[in-house]
Short mmCIF file of C-alpha atoms in Angstrom, two decimals:
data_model
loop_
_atom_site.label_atom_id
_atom_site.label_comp_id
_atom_site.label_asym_id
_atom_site.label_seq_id
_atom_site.Cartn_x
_atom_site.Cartn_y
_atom_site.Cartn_z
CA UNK A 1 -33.86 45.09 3.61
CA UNK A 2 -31.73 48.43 4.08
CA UNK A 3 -33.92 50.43 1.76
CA UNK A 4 -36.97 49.30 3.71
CA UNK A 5 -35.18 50.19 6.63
CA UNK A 6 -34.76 53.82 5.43
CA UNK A 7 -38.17 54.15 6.53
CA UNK A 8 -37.14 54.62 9.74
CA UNK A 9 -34.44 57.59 9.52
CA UNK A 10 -37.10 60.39 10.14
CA UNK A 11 -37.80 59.64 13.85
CA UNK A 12 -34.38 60.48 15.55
CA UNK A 13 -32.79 58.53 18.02
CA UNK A 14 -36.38 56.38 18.27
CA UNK A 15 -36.43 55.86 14.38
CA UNK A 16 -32.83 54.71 14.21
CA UNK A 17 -32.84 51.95 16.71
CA UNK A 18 -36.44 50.81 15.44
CA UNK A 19 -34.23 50.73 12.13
CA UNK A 20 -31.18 48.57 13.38
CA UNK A 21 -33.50 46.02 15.54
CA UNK A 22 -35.64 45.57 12.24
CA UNK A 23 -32.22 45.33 9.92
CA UNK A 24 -30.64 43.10 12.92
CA UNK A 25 -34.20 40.80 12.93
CA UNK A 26 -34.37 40.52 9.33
CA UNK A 27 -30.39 39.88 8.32
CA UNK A 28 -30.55 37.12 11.00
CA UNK A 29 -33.86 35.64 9.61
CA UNK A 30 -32.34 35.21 5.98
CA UNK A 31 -29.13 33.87 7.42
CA UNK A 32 -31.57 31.52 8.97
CA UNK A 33 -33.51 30.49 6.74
CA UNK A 34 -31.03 30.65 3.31
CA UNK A 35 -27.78 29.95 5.48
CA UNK A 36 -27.93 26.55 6.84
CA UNK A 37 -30.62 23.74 6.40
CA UNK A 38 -28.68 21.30 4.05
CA UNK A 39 -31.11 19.13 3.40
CA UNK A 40 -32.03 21.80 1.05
CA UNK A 41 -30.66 22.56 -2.53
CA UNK A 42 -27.46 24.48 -2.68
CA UNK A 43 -27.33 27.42 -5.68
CA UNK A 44 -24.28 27.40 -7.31
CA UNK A 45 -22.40 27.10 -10.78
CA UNK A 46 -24.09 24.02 -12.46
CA UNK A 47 -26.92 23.68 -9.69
CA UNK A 48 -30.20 22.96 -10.53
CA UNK A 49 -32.20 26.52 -9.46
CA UNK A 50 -35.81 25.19 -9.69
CA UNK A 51 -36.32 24.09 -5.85
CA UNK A 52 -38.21 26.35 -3.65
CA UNK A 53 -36.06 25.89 -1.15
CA UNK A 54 -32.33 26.42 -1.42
CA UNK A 55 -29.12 27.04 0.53
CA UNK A 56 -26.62 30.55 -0.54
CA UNK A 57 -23.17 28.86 -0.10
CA UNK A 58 -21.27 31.59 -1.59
CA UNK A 59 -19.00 33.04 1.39
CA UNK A 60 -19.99 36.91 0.03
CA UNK A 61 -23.55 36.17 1.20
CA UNK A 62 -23.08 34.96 4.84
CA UNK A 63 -20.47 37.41 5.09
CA UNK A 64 -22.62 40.41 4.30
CA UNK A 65 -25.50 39.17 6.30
CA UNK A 66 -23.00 38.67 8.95
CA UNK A 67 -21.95 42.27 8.56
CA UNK A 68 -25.08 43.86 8.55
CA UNK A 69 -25.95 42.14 11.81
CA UNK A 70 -22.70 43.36 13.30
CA UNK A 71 -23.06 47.18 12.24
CA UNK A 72 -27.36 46.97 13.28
CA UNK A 73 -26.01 45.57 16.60
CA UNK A 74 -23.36 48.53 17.35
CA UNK A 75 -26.12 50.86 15.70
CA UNK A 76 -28.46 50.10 18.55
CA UNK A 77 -25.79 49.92 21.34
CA UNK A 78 -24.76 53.99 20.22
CA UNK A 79 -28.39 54.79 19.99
CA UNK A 80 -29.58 53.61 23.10
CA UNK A 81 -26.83 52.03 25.92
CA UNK A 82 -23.79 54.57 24.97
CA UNK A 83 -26.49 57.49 25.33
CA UNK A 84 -27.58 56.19 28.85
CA UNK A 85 -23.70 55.25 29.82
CA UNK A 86 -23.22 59.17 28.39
CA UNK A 87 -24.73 60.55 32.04
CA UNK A 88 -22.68 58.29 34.06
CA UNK A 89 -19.58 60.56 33.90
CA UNK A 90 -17.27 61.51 37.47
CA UNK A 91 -18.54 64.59 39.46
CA UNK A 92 -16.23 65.84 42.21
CA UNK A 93 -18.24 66.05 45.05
CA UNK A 94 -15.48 67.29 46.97
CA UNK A 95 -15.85 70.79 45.23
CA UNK A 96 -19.51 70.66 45.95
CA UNK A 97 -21.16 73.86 47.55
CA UNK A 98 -24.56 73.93 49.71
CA UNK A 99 -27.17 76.99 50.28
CA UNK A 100 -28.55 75.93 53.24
CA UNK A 101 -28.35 72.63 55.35
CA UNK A 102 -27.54 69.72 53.25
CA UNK A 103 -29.60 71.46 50.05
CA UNK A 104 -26.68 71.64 47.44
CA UNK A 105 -26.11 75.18 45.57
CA UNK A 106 -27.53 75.85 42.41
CA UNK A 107 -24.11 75.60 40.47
CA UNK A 108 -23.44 72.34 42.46
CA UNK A 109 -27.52 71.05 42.09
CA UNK A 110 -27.34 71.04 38.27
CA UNK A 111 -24.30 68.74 37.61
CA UNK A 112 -26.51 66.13 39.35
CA UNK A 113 -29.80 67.04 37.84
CA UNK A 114 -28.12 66.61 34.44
CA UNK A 115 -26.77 63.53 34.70
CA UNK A 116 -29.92 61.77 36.68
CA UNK A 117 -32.51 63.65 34.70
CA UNK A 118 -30.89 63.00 31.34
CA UNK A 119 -30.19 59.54 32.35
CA UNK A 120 -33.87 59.01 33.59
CA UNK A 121 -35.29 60.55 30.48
CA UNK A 122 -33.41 57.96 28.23
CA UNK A 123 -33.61 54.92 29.66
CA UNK A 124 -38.00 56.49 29.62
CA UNK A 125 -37.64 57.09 26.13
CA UNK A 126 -35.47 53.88 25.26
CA UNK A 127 -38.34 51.83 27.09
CA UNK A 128 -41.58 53.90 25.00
CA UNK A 129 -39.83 53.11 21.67
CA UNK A 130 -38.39 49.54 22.58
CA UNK A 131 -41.82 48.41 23.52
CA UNK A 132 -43.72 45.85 21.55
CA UNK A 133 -40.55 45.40 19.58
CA UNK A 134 -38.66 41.75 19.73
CA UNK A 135 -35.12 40.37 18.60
CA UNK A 136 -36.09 36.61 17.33
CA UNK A 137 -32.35 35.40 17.77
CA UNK A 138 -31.69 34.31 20.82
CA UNK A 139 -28.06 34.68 21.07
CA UNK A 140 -28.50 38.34 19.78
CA UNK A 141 -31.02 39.59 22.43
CA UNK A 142 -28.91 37.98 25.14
CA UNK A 143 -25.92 40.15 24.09
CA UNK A 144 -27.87 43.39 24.00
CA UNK A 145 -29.25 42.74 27.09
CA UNK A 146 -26.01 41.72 28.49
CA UNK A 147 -24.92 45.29 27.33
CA UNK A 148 -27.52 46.73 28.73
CA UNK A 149 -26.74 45.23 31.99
CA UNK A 150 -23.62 46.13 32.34
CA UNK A 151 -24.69 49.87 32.10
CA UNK A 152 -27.44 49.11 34.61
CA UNK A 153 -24.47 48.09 37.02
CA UNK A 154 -22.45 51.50 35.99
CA UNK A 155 -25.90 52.93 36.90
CA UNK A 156 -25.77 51.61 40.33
CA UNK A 157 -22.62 52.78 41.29
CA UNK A 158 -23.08 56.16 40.07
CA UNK A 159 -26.67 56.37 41.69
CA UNK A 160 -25.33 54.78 45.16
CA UNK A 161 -22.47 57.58 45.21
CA UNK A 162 -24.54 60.39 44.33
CA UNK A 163 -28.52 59.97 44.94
CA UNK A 164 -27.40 60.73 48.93
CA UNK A 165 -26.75 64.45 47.92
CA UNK A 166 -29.69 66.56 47.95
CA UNK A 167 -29.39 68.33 44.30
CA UNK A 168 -33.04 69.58 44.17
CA UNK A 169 -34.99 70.93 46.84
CA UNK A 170 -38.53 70.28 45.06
CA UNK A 171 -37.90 67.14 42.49
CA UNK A 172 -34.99 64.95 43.83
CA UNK A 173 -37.56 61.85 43.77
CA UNK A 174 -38.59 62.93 39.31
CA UNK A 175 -34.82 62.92 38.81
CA UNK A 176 -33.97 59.51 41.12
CA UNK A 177 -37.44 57.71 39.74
CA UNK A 178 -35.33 54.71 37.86
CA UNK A 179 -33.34 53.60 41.30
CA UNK A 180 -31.18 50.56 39.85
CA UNK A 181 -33.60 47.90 40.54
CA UNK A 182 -36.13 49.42 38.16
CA UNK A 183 -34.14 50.29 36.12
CA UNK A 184 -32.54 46.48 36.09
CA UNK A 185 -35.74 45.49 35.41
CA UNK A 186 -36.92 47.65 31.90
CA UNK A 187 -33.45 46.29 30.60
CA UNK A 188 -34.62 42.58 31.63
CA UNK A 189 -37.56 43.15 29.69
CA UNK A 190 -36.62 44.50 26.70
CA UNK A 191 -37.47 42.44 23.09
CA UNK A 192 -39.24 40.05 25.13
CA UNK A 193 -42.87 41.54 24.74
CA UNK A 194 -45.94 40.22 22.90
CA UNK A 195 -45.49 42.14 19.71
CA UNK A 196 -43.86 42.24 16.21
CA UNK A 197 -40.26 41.60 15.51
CA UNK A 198 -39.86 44.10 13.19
CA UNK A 199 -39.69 41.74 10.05
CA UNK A 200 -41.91 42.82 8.14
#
């Protein structure tokens, strides 16, 4: 599983969080399927091997299938959710300067356009590569999505504090296209398309 996974290395941020969902899908498939059912044979000193079915009992198996879900899961999280929570950081709008009217300066535009542009361009790009893509363990895509959420609602404070400045006289609406509701609703989505699970 992880050197078929190295396939996925060359593509950045996109290719590493392909990687972890199809590490994550796979590690919890074989926990699945060699992990539990004990109606089936159990491998172990003495056993007899010939079944086609079987159940790993050993606790070094479950516990490195256990870890590899665990480290694909945080994998994901940095590559996608820590990178969008990275443009959510304080500005101090009381320091903010204007060049005309309500039309922030230059200086005091770009500390907005940063943080909404780069936030809007990741949560774009995190969508593009996400899509088609689906977690087949339930419990797993509820806690990425749960973490995903709870960005989403870091998102909404920051945009309700800050999308009332005007930070650029031409594109405030490119930078502010995700308002939270949108953007509520790509997380909502995520993993739950028509499309492969990245198992194979």
């Amino acid at each position: 599983i992880v050197e078929a996974g190295k396939g996925y290395k060359d593509g950045g941020r996109k290719g590493e969080a392909r990687r972890e969902i199809f590490l994550l899908n796979n590690a919890c498939y074989l926990l699945a399927q060699l992990g539990s059912a004990p109606e089936n044979k159990t491998i172990g000193e003495g056993s007899d091997c010939e079944s086609d079915s079987f159940v790993l009992t050993d606790s070094w198996f479950t516990s490195m299938l256990n870890s590899m879900i665990d480290k694909a899961y945080r994998g994901y999280v940095r590559n996608s959710f820590e990178v969008l929570r990275s443009y959510l950081t304080e500005v101090d709008a009381g320091k903010f300067k204007y060049q005309s009217g309500n039309l922030l300066s230059l200086d005091s535009g770009r500390q907005l356009k940063s943080r909404f542009g780069g936030f809007a361009d990741a949560l774009q790009e995190m969508h593009e590569y996400s899509g088609g893509l689906r977690i087949w363990s339930s419990p797993w895509l509820d806690k990425i999505q749960q973490d995903g959420l709870a960005v989403i609602d870091e998102y909404t404070v920051f945009f309700d504090k800050y999308s009332r400045y005007q930070f650029s006289k031409k594109k405030q609406e490119e930078y502010l296209r995700y308002p939270p509701m949108v953007a509520r609703s790509i997380i909502e989505g995520l993993f739950k398309q028509e499309g492969k699970g990245e198992t194979e």
